[in-house]
Short mmCIF file of C-alpha atoms (C1' of nucleotides) in Angstrom, two decimals:
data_model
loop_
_atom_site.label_atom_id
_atom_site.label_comp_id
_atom_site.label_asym_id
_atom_site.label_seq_id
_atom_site.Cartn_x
_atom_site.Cartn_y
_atom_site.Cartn_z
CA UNK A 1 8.68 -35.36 -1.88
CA UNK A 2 12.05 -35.52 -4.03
CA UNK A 3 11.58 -33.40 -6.64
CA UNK A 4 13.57 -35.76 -9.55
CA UNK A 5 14.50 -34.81 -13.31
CA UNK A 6 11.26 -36.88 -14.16
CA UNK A 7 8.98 -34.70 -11.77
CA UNK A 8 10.73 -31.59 -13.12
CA UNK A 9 9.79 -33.18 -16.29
CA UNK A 10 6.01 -33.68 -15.52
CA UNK A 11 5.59 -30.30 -13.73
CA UNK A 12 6.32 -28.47 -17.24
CA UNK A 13 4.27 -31.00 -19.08
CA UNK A 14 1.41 -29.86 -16.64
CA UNK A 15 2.00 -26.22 -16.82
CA UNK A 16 2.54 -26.64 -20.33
CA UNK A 17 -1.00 -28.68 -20.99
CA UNK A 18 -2.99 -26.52 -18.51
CA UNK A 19 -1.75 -22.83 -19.95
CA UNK A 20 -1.42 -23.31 -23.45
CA UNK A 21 -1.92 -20.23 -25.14
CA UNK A 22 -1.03 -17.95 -22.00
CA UNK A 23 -0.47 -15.09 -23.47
CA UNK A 24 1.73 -11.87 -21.98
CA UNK A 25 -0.45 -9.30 -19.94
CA UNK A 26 1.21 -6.48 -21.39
CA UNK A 27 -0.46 -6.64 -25.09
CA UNK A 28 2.99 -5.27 -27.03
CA UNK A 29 5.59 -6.54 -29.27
CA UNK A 30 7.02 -3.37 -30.27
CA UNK A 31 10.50 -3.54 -28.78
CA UNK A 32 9.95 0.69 -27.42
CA UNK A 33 6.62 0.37 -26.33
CA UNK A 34 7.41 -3.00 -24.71
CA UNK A 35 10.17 -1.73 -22.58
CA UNK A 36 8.55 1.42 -21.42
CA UNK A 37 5.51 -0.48 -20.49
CA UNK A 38 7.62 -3.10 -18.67
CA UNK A 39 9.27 -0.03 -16.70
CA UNK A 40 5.81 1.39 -15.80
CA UNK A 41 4.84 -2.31 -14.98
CA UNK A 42 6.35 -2.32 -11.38
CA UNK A 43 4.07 -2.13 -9.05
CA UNK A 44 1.27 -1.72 -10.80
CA UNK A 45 -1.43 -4.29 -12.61
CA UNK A 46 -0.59 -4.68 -16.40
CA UNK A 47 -4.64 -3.42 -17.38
CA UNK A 48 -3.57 0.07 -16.06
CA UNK A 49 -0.07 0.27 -17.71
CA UNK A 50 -2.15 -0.91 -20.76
CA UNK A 51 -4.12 2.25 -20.59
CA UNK A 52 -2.00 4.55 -19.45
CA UNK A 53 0.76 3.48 -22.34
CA UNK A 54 -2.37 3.63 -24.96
CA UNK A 55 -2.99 7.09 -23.86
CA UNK A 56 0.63 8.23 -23.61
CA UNK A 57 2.10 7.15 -26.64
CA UNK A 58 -1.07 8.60 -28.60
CA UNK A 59 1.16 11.75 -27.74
CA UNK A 60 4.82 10.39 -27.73
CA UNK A 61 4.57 7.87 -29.85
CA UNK A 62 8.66 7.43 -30.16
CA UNK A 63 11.32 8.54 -27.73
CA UNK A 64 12.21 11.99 -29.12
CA UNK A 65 8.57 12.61 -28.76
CA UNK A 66 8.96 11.63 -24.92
CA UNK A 67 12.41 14.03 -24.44
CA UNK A 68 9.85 16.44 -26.74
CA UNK A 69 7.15 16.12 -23.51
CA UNK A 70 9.60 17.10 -20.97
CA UNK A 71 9.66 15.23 -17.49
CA UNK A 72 7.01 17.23 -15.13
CA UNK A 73 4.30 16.21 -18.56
CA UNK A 74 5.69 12.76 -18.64
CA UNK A 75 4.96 12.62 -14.66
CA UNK A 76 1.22 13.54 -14.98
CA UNK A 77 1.14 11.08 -17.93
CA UNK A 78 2.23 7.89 -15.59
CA UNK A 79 0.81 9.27 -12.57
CA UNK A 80 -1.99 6.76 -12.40
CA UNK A 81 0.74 3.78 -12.11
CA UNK A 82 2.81 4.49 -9.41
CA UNK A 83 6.13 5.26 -8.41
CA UNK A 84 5.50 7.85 -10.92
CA UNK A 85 8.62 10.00 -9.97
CA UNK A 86 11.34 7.18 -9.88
CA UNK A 87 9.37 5.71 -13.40
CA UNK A 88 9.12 9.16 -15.23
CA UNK A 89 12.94 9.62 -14.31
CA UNK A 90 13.82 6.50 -15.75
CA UNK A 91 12.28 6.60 -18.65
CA UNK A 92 13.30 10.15 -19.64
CA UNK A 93 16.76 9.35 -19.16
CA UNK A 94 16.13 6.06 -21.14
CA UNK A 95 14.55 7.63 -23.77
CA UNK A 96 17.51 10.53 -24.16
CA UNK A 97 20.09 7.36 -24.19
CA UNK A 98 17.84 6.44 -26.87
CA UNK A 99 18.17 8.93 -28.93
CA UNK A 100 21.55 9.81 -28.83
CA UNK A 101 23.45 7.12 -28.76
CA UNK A 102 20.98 4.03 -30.07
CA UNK A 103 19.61 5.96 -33.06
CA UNK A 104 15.53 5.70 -30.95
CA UNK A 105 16.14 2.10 -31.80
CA UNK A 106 15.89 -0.15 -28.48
CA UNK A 107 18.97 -2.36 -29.12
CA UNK A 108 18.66 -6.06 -28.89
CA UNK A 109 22.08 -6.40 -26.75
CA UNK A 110 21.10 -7.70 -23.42
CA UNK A 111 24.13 -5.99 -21.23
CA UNK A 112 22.95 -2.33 -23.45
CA UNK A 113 19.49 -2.90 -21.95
CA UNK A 114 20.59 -3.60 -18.40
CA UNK A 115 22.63 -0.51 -18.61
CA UNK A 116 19.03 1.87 -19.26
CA UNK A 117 17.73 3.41 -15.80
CA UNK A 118 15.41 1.42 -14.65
CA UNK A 119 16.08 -1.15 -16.72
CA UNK A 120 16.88 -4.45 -14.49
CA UNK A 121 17.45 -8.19 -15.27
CA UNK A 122 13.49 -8.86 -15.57
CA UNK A 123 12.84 -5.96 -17.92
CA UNK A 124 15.60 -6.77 -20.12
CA UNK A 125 14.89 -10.76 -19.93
CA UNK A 126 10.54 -9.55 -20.50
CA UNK A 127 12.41 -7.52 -23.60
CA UNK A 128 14.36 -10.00 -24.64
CA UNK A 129 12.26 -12.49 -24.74
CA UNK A 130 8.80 -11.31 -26.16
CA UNK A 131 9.93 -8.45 -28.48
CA UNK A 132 13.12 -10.04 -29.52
CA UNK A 133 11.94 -13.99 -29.87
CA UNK A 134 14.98 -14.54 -28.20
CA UNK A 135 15.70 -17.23 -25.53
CA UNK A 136 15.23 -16.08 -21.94
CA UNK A 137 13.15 -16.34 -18.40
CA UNK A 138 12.42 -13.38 -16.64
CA UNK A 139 12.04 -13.87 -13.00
CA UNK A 140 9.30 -11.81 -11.09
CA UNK A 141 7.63 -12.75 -7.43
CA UNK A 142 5.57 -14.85 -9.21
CA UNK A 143 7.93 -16.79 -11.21
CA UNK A 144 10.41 -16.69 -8.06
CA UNK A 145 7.16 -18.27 -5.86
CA UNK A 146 6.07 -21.17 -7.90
CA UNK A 147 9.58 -22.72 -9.38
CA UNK A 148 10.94 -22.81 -5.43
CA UNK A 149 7.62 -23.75 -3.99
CA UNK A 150 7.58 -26.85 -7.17
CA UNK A 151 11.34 -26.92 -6.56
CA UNK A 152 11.86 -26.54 -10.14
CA UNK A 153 14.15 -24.32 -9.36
CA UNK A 154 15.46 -24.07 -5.67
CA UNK A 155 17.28 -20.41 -5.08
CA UNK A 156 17.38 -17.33 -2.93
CA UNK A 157 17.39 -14.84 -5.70
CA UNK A 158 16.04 -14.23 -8.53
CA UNK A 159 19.35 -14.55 -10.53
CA UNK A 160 19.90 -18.12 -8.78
CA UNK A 161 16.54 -19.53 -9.97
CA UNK A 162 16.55 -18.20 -13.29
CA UNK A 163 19.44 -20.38 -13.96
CA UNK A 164 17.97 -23.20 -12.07
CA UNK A 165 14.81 -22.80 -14.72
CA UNK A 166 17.22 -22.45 -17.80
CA UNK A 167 18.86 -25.68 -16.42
CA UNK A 168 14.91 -27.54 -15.64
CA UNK A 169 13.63 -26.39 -19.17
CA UNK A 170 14.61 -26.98 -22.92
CA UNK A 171 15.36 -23.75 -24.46
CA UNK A 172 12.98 -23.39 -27.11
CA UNK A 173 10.21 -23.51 -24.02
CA UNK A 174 12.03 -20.64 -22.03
CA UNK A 175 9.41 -18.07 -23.22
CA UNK A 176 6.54 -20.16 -22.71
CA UNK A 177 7.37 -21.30 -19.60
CA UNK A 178 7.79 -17.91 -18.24
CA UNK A 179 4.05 -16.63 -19.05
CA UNK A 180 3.20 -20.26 -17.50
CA UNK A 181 4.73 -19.61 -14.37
CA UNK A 182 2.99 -16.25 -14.31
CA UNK A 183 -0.48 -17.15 -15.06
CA UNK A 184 -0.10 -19.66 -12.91
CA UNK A 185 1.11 -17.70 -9.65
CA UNK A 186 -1.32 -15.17 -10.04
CA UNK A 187 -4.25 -17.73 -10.52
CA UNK A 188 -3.74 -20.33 -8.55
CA UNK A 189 -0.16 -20.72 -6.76
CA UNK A 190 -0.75 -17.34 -4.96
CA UNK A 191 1.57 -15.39 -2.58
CA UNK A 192 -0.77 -15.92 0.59
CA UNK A 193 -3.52 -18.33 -0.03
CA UNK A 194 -2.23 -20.91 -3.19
CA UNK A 195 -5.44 -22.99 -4.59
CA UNK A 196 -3.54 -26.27 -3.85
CA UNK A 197 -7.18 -28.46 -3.88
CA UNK A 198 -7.56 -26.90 -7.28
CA UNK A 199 -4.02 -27.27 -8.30
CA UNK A 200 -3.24 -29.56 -11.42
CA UNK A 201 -0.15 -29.48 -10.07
CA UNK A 202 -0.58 -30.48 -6.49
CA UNK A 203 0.40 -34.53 -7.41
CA UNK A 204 3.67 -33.26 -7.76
CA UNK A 205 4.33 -30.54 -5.96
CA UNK A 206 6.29 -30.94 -2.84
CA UNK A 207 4.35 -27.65 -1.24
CA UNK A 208 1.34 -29.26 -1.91
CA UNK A 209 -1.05 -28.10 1.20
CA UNK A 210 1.77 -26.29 3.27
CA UNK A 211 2.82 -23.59 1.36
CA UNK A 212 2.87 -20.38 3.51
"C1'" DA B 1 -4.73 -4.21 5.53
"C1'" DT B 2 -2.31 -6.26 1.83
"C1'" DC B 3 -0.78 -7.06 -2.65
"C1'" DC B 4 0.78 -5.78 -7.49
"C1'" DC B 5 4.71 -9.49 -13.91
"C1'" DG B 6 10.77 -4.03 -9.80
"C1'" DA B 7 14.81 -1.25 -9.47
"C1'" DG B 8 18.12 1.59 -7.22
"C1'" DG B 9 20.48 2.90 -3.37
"C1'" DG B 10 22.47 2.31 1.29
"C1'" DC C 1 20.69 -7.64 3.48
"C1'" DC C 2 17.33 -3.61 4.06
"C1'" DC C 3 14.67 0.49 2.64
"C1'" DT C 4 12.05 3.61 -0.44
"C1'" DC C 5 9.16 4.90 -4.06
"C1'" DT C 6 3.29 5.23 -5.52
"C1'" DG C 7 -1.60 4.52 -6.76
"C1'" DG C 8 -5.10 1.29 -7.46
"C1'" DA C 9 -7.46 -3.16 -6.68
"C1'" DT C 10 -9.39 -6.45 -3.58
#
DNA sequence: ATCCCGAGGG
DNA sequence: CCCTCTGGAT
């Protein structure tokens, strides 16, 4: 199957119809509590970070109060999510930046976030996107998965088909679209074994029934 | 065993 | 490009 403009076209009416109201995993809008949650989010499934952010920001609720906790607390705070030294690191040093030079206000300049340990192009795009309401498509494995196995977007990194989607989709859907492509790789266009016989999508998807 | 809404470093 | 970091879920 060619994948055309029109196709593109009816794949995001599809995804559109079928996960309306897909909302983000990670329940916050707060710019700080998004980010840090987005940092602990590698790795890890979003109903842990969920608890483990509830419970840690009950007792650094702002980034002085994280600097306050000093890294070997911070470490037993996050321990439960993984890759708790590299994270804890991270986010201490992210949270000092914070402070001193940002005022404990996460700034809404995309190339400042980038520039925060442990900070990449998904976090700041997830940032960007849901606590800033700005335009922007953060590509995970699961985002990466389903626009190159639609062809939605064809690339080799993640960089590649996050323009390809900013070229496939309007703007103002950019947000949207992300949590669609999400919900819909972790439901049903899965890494190993994608639903494809219960796949809305299947009519035109050119993986349809061979994926890997 | 294998997979998670990654990022940094070599 | 590859590797490492981590615990939990399935």
């Amino acid at each position: 199957m060619r994948v055309t403009k029109k196709i593109k076209e009816e794949q995001i009416r599809i995804l559109e119809q079928t996960y309306l109201g897909a909302k983000p995993a990670l329940k916050f809008r707060n710019p700080f509590d998004l980010l840090i949650a987005v940092i602990l989010s590698a790795q890890c499934t979003d109903k842990r970070v969920n608890v483990t952010t509830a419970r840690l920001f009950a007792k650094a609720p702002t980034p002085a109060a994280i600097v306050a906790l000093g890294l070997p607390q911070l470490e037993e705070e996050i321990r439960d999510c993984g890759l708790f030294r590299n994270k804890a690191k991270n986010i201490m040093a992210t949270c000092v930046t914070l402070c001193e030079q940002y005022g404990g206000e996460v700034p809404e300049d995309y190339d400042a976030l980038l520039k925060f340990p442990g900070v990449g192009r998904k976090t700041a795009n997830v940032v960007t996107s849901i606590a800033f309401h700005r335009p922007a498509i953060a590509v995970d494995t699961h985002v990466f998965r389903v626009a190159n196995r639609l062809h939605l977007a064809v690339g080799e990194t993640p960089l590649a088909v996050e323009r390809g989607l900013q070229r496939a989709i309007p703007k103002e859907k950019w947000s949207d679209a992300h949590h669609w492509l999400i919900w819909h790789g972790r439901r049903v266009c899965k890494a190993r074994r994608p639903l494809c016989e219960a796949c809305p999508l299947a009519p035109v998807c050119p993986s349809a029934g061979h994926a890997e």
